[in-house]
CSV table of C-alpha atoms in Angstrom, one decimal:
chain,number,residue,atom,x,y,z
M,124,LEU,CA,-35.6,104.0,-98.8
M,125,ALA,CA,-32.3,105.0,-97.2
M,126,LEU,CA,-32.8,102.4,-94.4
M,127,THR,CA,-33.6,99.7,-96.9
M,128,VAL,CA,-30.4,100.5,-98.8
M,129,ILE,CA,-28.3,100.4,-95.6
M,130,MET,CA,-29.9,97.1,-94.5
M,131,ALA,CA,-29.2,95.6,-98.0
M,132,LEU,CA,-25.6,96.7,-97.8
M,133,LEU,CA,-25.2,95.3,-94.3
M,134,ILE,CA,-26.8,92.0,-95.3
M,135,GLY,CA,-24.5,91.9,-98.4
M,136,VAL,CA,-21.4,92.6,-96.3
M,137,PHE,CA,-22.2,89.9,-93.8
M,138,ALA,CA,-23.2,87.4,-96.4
M,139,VAL,CA,-20.0,87.9,-98.5
M,140,ALA,CA,-17.5,88.6,-95.7
M,141,PRO,CA,-17.1,85.0,-94.5
M,142,PHE,CA,-16.5,83.7,-98.0
M,143,SER,CA,-14.1,86.4,-99.0
M,144,ALA,CA,-12.2,86.2,-95.7
M,145,MET,CA,-11.5,82.5,-96.4
M,146,ALA,CA,-8.7,82.5,-98.9
M,147,GLU,CA,-8.6,79.4,-101.0
M,148,GLU,CA,-5.4,77.4,-100.5
M,149,GLU,CA,-3.2,77.4,-103.5
M,150,VAL,CA,-2.7,74.0,-105.1
M,151,THR,CA,0.7,73.3,-106.6
M,152,GLN,CA,0.7,70.7,-109.4
M,153,VAL,CA,3.9,68.9,-110.0
M,154,TRP,CA,4.9,66.9,-113.1
M,155,ASN,CA,8.5,65.7,-112.2
M,156,TRP,CA,10.9,65.3,-109.4
M,157,ASN,CA,12.5,68.7,-109.7
M,158,GLU,CA,9.1,70.4,-109.5
M,159,LEU,CA,8.2,68.3,-106.5
M,160,LEU,CA,11.5,69.1,-104.7
M,161,ASN,CA,11.2,72.8,-105.5
M,162,ALA,CA,7.6,72.9,-104.2
M,163,VAL,CA,8.6,71.2,-100.9
M,164,ASN,CA,11.7,73.4,-100.5
M,165,SER,CA,9.6,76.5,-101.2
M,166,ASP,CA,7.3,75.5,-98.3
M,167,LYS,CA,4.2,75.0,-100.5
M,168,THR,CA,1.5,73.5,-98.4
M,169,ASN,CA,-0.8,71.7,-100.9
M,170,ILE,CA,1.0,69.7,-103.5
M,171,VAL,CA,-0.6,67.3,-106.1
M,172,LEU,CA,1.3,64.8,-108.2
M,173,MET,CA,-0.1,64.9,-111.8
M,174,VAL,CA,1.9,61.8,-113.0
M,175,ASP,CA,4.1,59.0,-111.6
M,176,ILE,CA,7.3,60.5,-110.4
M,177,GLU,CA,10.6,58.5,-110.2
M,178,ASP,CA,13.9,59.9,-109.1
M,179,VAL,CA,17.0,57.9,-109.5
M,180,VAL,CA,20.0,59.1,-107.5
M,181,PRO,CA,22.9,59.6,-110.0
M,182,ASP,CA,26.0,57.6,-109.6
M,183,GLY,CA,28.4,59.2,-107.1
M,184,GLU,CA,25.7,61.5,-105.5
M,185,LEU,CA,24.5,61.2,-102.0
M,186,PRO,CA,20.8,60.2,-101.7
M,187,THR,CA,20.4,62.8,-98.9
M,188,LYS,CA,20.0,65.4,-101.7
M,189,HIS,CA,16.9,63.4,-102.8
M,190,ARG,CA,14.8,63.8,-99.7
M,191,LEU,CA,11.5,65.7,-99.1
M,192,VAL,CA,11.6,67.7,-95.9
M,193,PHE,CA,8.5,69.2,-94.4
M,194,ASP,CA,9.8,71.2,-91.4
M,195,GLY,CA,8.1,74.6,-91.6
M,196,GLY,CA,5.7,74.0,-88.7
M,197,LYS,CA,2.7,74.1,-91.0
M,198,ASP,CA,-0.1,71.8,-92.2
M,199,TYR,CA,1.0,70.2,-95.5
M,200,ILE,CA,-0.9,68.0,-98.0
M,201,LEU,CA,0.8,65.7,-100.5
M,202,ASP,CA,-1.9,64.3,-102.7
M,203,LEU,CA,-0.4,61.5,-104.8
M,204,ASN,CA,-3.5,61.7,-106.9
M,205,GLY,CA,-3.4,57.9,-107.6
M,206,ASN,CA,0.2,58.1,-108.7
M,207,LYS,CA,3.5,56.5,-107.6
M,208,LEU,CA,6.3,58.5,-106.1
M,209,MET,CA,9.6,56.6,-106.1
M,210,VAL,CA,13.2,57.3,-105.2
M,211,GLY,CA,15.8,54.7,-106.2
M,212,ASN,CA,19.4,54.4,-105.1
M,213,TYR,CA,21.1,51.7,-107.1
M,214,THR,CA,24.8,52.6,-107.3
M,215,ASN,CA,25.8,54.7,-104.2
M,216,GLU,CA,27.2,53.3,-101.0
M,217,PHE,CA,26.3,55.6,-98.0
M,218,TYR,CA,25.5,55.3,-94.4
M,219,THR,CA,21.7,55.4,-94.2
M,220,ASP,CA,20.9,55.1,-90.5
M,221,ASN,CA,19.7,58.7,-90.3
M,222,PHE,CA,18.2,58.9,-93.7
M,223,SER,CA,14.6,58.7,-94.9
M,224,MET,CA,12.9,59.6,-98.1
M,225,ILE,CA,10.4,61.9,-96.4
M,226,ALA,CA,11.1,63.8,-93.1
M,227,VAL,CA,8.5,65.6,-91.1
M,228,SER,CA,9.7,67.7,-88.1
M,229,ASN,CA,9.3,71.0,-86.2
M,230,SER,CA,5.7,70.5,-85.2
M,231,SER,CA,4.6,70.1,-88.9
M,232,ASN,CA,1.6,68.1,-90.0
M,233,LEU,CA,1.8,66.1,-93.2
M,234,GLU,CA,-1.2,64.4,-94.8
M,235,ILE,CA,-0.3,62.0,-97.7
M,236,GLU,CA,-3.1,60.6,-99.6
M,237,ASN,CA,-4.2,58.3,-102.5
M,238,GLY,CA,-1.2,56.6,-104.1
M,239,SER,CA,2.0,54.8,-103.4
M,240,ILE,CA,5.5,55.7,-102.2
M,241,VAL,CA,8.5,53.5,-102.9
M,242,PHE,CA,12.0,53.9,-101.6
M,243,GLU,CA,14.5,51.5,-103.2
M,244,ASN,CA,17.9,51.6,-101.6
M,245,TRP,CA,19.6,48.5,-103.0
M,246,TYR,CA,23.2,49.5,-103.2
M,247,THR,CA,24.3,49.7,-99.6
M,248,LYS,CA,25.3,47.4,-96.8
M,249,TYR,CA,23.5,49.7,-94.3
M,250,ARG,CA,19.8,49.4,-93.5
M,251,THR,CA,17.5,52.3,-94.0
M,252,ALA,CA,16.6,52.6,-90.4
M,253,LYS,CA,14.5,55.8,-90.7
M,254,GLY,CA,12.5,54.2,-93.6
M,255,VAL,CA,10.3,55.8,-96.1
M,256,ALA,CA,9.0,58.5,-93.6
M,257,PHE,CA,10.7,59.8,-90.5
M,258,VAL,CA,8.4,61.8,-88.1
M,259,THR,CA,9.8,63.7,-85.1
M,260,ASP,CA,9.6,66.8,-82.9
M,261,ASP,CA,5.9,66.8,-82.1
M,262,SER,CA,4.9,66.4,-85.8
M,263,ILE,CA,2.1,64.4,-87.3
M,264,LEU,CA,2.0,62.1,-90.3
M,265,THR,CA,-1.4,61.0,-91.6
M,266,ALA,CA,-1.4,58.6,-94.6
M,267,THR,CA,-4.8,57.7,-96.2
M,268,ASP,CA,-5.1,55.1,-98.9
M,269,VAL,CA,-1.3,55.1,-99.4
M,270,ASP,CA,0.9,52.1,-100.1
M,271,MET,CA,4.5,52.5,-98.7
M,272,TYR,CA,7.4,50.2,-99.6
M,273,ASN,CA,10.9,50.3,-98.2
M,274,GLY,CA,13.0,48.2,-100.6
M,275,TYR,CA,15.8,47.5,-98.2
M,276,THR,CA,16.2,46.4,-94.7
M,277,GLY,CA,14.7,48.9,-92.2
M,278,THR,CA,11.4,50.5,-91.4
M,279,VAL,CA,8.6,51.9,-93.4
M,280,VAL,CA,7.6,54.7,-90.9
M,281,TYR,CA,9.8,55.8,-88.0
M,282,ALA,CA,8.3,58.1,-85.3
M,283,THR,CA,10.0,59.5,-82.3
M,284,ASP,CA,10.0,62.5,-79.9
M,285,ASP,CA,6.3,63.0,-79.4
M,286,ALA,CA,5.4,62.4,-83.1
M,287,LYS,CA,2.1,60.9,-84.1
M,288,VAL,CA,1.3,58.7,-87.0
M,289,THR,CA,-2.0,57.6,-88.4
M,290,LEU,CA,-2.2,55.0,-91.2
M,291,ASP,CA,-5.6,54.6,-92.7
M,292,GLY,CA,-5.8,52.1,-95.6
M,293,GLY,CA,-3.0,51.0,-97.8
M,294,ASP,CA,-0.2,48.4,-97.5
M,295,TYR,CA,3.1,49.1,-95.7
M,296,THR,CA,6.0,46.8,-96.6
M,297,ALA,CA,9.5,46.7,-95.3
M,298,MET,CA,11.9,44.3,-97.0
M,299,SER,CA,14.4,42.4,-95.0
């Protein structure tokens, strides 16, 4: 009887251990721009948009404050969940050569999926050279079923310094 109990306990431990050892990754649901920016700035790794999110840069404010930066050297997921993420700059003149709406760096891996991303930068004489997404420093961007649109002259995705980009499905448009 004692041997049976010990074997049952061991089988139970081995059957349960792998499942309990795998912690489920926390999903952060966001409903507006401030929640999204806070989730990214707090280094959350699995973010899901629950609605379309639009951020308009206020008059007189630099668009650089309206940027999603993934640079913690981790694997990140940004699930657009069929929604549109948009940043619009309609009234501010600023030098945009080193600006992008999304930045991935420091050996980070960002997966964006299922939706659309729009960067409208109409009020500037400078092109948005780094585009919607800028990937650098041995980082990886994977976009699956994502439409990306850069509403002013420049690129959609800019990769440099051993970065890797995979675009799987979706439309990618850079206006001239």
